[in-house]
mmCIF file of C-alpha atoms in Angstrom:
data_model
loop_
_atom_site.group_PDB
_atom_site.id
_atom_site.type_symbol
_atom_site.label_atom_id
_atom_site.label_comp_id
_atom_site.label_asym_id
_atom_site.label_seq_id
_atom_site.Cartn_x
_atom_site.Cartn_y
_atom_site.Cartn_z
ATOM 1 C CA UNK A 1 60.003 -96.318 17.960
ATOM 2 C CA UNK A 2 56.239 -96.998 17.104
ATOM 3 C CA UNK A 3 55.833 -97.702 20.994
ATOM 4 C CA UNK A 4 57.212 -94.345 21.444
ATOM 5 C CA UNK A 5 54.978 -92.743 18.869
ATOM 6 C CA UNK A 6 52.452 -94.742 20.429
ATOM 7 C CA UNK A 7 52.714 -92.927 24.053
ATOM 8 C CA UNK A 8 53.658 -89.813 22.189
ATOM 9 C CA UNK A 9 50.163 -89.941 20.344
ATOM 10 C CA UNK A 10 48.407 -91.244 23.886
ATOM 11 C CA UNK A 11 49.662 -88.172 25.308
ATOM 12 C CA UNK A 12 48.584 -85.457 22.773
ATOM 13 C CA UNK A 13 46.007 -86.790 22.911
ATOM 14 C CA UNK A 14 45.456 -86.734 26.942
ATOM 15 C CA UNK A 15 47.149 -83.466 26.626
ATOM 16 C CA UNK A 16 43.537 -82.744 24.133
ATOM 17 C CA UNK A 17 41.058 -84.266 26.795
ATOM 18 C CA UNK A 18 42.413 -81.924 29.505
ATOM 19 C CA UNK A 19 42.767 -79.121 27.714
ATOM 20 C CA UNK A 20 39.033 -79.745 26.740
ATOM 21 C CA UNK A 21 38.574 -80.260 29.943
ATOM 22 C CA UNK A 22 39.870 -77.018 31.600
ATOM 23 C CA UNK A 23 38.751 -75.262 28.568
ATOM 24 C CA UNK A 24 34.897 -76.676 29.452
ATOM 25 C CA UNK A 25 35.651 -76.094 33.067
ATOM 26 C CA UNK A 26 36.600 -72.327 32.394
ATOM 27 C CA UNK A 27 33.521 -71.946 30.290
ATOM 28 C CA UNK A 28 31.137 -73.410 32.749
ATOM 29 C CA UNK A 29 32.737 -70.995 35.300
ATOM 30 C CA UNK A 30 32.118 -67.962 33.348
ATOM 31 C CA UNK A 31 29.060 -68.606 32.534
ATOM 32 C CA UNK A 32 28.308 -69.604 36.004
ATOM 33 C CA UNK A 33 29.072 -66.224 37.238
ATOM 34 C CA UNK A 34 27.030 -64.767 34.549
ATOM 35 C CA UNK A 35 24.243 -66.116 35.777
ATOM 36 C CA UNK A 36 24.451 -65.558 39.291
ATOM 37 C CA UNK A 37 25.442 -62.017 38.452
ATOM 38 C CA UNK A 38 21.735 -61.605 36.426
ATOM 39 C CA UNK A 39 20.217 -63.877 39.496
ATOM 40 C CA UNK A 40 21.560 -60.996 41.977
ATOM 41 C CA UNK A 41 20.474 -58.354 39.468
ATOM 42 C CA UNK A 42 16.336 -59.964 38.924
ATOM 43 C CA UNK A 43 16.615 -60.294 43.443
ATOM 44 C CA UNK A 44 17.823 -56.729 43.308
ATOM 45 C CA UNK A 45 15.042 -55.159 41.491
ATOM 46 C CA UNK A 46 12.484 -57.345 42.950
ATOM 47 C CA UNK A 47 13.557 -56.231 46.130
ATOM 48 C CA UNK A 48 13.327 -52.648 45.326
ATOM 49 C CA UNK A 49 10.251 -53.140 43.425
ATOM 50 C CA UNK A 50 8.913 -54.334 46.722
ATOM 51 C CA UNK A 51 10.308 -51.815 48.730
ATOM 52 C CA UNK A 52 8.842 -49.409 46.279
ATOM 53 C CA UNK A 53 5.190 -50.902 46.545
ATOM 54 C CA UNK A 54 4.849 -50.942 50.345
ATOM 55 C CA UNK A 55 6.135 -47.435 50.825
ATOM 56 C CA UNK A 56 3.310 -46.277 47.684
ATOM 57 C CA UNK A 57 0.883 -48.259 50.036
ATOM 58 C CA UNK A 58 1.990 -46.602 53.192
ATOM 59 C CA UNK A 59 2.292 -43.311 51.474
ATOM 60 C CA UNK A 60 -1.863 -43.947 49.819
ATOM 61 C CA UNK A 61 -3.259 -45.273 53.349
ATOM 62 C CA UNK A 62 -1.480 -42.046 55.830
ATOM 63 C CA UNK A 63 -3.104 -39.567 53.050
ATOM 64 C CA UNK A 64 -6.576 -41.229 52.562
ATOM 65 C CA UNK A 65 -7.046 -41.853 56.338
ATOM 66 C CA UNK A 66 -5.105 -38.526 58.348
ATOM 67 C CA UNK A 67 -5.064 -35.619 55.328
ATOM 68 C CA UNK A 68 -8.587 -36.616 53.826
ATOM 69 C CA UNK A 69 -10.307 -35.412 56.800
ATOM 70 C CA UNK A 70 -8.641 -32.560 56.827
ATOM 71 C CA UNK A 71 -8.933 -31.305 53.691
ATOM 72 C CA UNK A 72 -12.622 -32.690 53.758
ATOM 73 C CA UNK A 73 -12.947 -30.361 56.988
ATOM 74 C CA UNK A 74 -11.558 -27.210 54.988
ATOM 75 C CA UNK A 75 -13.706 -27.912 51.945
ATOM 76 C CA UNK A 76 -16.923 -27.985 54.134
ATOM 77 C CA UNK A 77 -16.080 -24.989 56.025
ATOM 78 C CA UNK A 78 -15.461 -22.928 52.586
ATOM 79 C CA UNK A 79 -18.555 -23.971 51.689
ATOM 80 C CA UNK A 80 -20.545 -23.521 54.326
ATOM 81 C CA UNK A 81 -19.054 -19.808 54.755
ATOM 82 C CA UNK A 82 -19.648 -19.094 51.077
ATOM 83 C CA UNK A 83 -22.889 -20.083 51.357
ATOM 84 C CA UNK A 84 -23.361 -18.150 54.948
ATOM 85 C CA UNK A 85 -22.052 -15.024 52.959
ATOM 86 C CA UNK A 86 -24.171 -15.718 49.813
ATOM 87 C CA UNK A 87 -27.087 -16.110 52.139
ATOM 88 C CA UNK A 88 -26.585 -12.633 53.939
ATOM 89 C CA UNK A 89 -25.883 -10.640 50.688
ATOM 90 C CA UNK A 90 -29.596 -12.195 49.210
ATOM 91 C CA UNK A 91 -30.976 -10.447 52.302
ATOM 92 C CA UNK A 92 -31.838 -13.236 54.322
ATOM 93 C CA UNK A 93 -33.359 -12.455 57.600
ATOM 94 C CA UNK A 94 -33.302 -8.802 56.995
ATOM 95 C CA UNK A 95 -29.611 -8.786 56.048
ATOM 96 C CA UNK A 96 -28.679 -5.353 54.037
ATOM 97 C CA UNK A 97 -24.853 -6.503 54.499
ATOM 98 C CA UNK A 98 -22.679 -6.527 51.660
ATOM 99 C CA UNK A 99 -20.025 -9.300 51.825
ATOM 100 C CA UNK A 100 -17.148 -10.810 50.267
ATOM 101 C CA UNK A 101 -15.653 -14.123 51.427
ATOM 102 C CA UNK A 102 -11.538 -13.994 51.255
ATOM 103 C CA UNK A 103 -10.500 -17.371 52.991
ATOM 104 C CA UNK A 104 -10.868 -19.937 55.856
ATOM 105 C CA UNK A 105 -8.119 -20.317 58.310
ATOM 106 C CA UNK A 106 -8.224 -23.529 60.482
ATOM 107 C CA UNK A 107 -6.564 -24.664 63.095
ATOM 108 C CA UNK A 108 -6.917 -28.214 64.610
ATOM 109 C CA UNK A 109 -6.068 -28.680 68.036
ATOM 110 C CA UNK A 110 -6.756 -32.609 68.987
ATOM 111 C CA UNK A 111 -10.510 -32.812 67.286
ATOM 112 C CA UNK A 112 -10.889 -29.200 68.515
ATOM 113 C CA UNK A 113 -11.225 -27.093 65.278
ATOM 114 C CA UNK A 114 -10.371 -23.086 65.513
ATOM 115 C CA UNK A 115 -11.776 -21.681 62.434
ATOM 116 C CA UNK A 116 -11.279 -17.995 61.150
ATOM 117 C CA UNK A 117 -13.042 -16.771 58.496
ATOM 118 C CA UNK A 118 -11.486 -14.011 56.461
ATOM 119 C CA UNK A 119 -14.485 -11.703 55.039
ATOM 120 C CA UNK A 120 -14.341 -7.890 53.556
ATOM 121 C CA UNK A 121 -17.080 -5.612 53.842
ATOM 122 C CA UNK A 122 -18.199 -2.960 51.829
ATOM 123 C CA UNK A 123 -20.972 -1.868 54.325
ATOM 124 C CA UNK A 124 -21.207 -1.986 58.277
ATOM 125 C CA UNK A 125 -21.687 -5.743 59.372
ATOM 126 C CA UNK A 126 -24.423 -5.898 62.402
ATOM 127 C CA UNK A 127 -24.256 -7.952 65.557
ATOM 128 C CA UNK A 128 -27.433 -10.234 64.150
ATOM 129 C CA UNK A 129 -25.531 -10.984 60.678
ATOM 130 C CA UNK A 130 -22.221 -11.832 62.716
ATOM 131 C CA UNK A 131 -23.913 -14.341 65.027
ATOM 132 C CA UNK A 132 -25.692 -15.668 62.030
ATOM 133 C CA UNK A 133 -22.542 -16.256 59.913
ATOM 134 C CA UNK A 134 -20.631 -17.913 63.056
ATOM 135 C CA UNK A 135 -23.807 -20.199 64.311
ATOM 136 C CA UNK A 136 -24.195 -21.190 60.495
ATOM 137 C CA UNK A 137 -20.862 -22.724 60.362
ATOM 138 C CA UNK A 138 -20.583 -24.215 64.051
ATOM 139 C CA UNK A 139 -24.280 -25.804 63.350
ATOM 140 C CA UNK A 140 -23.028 -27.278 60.519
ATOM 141 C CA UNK A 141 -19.716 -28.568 60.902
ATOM 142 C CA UNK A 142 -19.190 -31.846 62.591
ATOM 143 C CA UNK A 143 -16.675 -31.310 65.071
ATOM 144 C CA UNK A 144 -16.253 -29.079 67.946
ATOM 145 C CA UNK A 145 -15.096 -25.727 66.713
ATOM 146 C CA UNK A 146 -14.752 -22.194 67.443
ATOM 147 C CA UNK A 147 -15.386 -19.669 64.846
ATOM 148 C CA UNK A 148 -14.156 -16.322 64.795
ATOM 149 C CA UNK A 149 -14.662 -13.744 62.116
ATOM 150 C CA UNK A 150 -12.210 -11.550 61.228
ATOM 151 C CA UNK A 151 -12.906 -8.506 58.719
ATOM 152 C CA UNK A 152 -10.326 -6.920 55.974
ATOM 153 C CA UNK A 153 -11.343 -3.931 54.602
#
């Protein structure tokens, strides 16, 4: 009887190392698969962080090198016909005109700039203030362009 109790007791107590066992098993495979679910999660977001970063930098270098020449281009020639205008309504070189600058219309065609310029008059514009206003800006812009002047009343 005391062997019996004897293999009864070795048994529980096997019985106790494998259900330790399967119990640490179990536990190790949980938290395995916790961890490679947060591993896949930190990949994830570095991934899209990097996506993220190399569109921002594609985005930042298209605008500063294609659209900051353009807008560069329409800045100078709204200045330079504002000025033109101001420059005709002081009465330079005779000018008795009496101008108001409305907006600048450009079109670019392959480093080929058509520019309109919008003006309204309150008096008759001559010839010699026309030709003044369109060499003014062509002088001074750096591209090839072709002003024309168009008047609103």
């Amino acid at each position: 009887m005391k062997k019996f109790l004897n293999n009864f007791t070795l048994i529980g107590e096997n019985l106790k190392k494998i259900e330790n066992t399967a119990f640490n098993i179990y536990k190790k495979q949980k938290e395995g698969k916790k961890g490679k679910k947060g591993q896949l999660s930190l990949e994830f977001s570095v991934m899209v962080l990097a996506i993220l970063v190399i569109s921002y930098a594609m985005t930042s270098h298209f605008m500063d090198e294609v659209l900051d020449q353009q807008v560069k281009k329409v800045g100078d020639v709204d200045v330079l016909a504002k000025s033109a205008v101001n420059l005709l309504n002081s009465g330079y070189n005779g000018s008795e005109a009496s101008l108001y600058f409305i907006r600048s219309e450009i079109i670019n065609r392959e480093g080929q700039y058509d520019i309109t310029i919008v003006l309204a008059n309150d008096t008759p514009v001559s010839e010699n203030d026309k030709n003044f206003l369109k060499d003014y800006i062509e002088d001074n812009v750096s591209a090839d362009t072709t002003v024309a002047l168009k008047f609103e009343n």
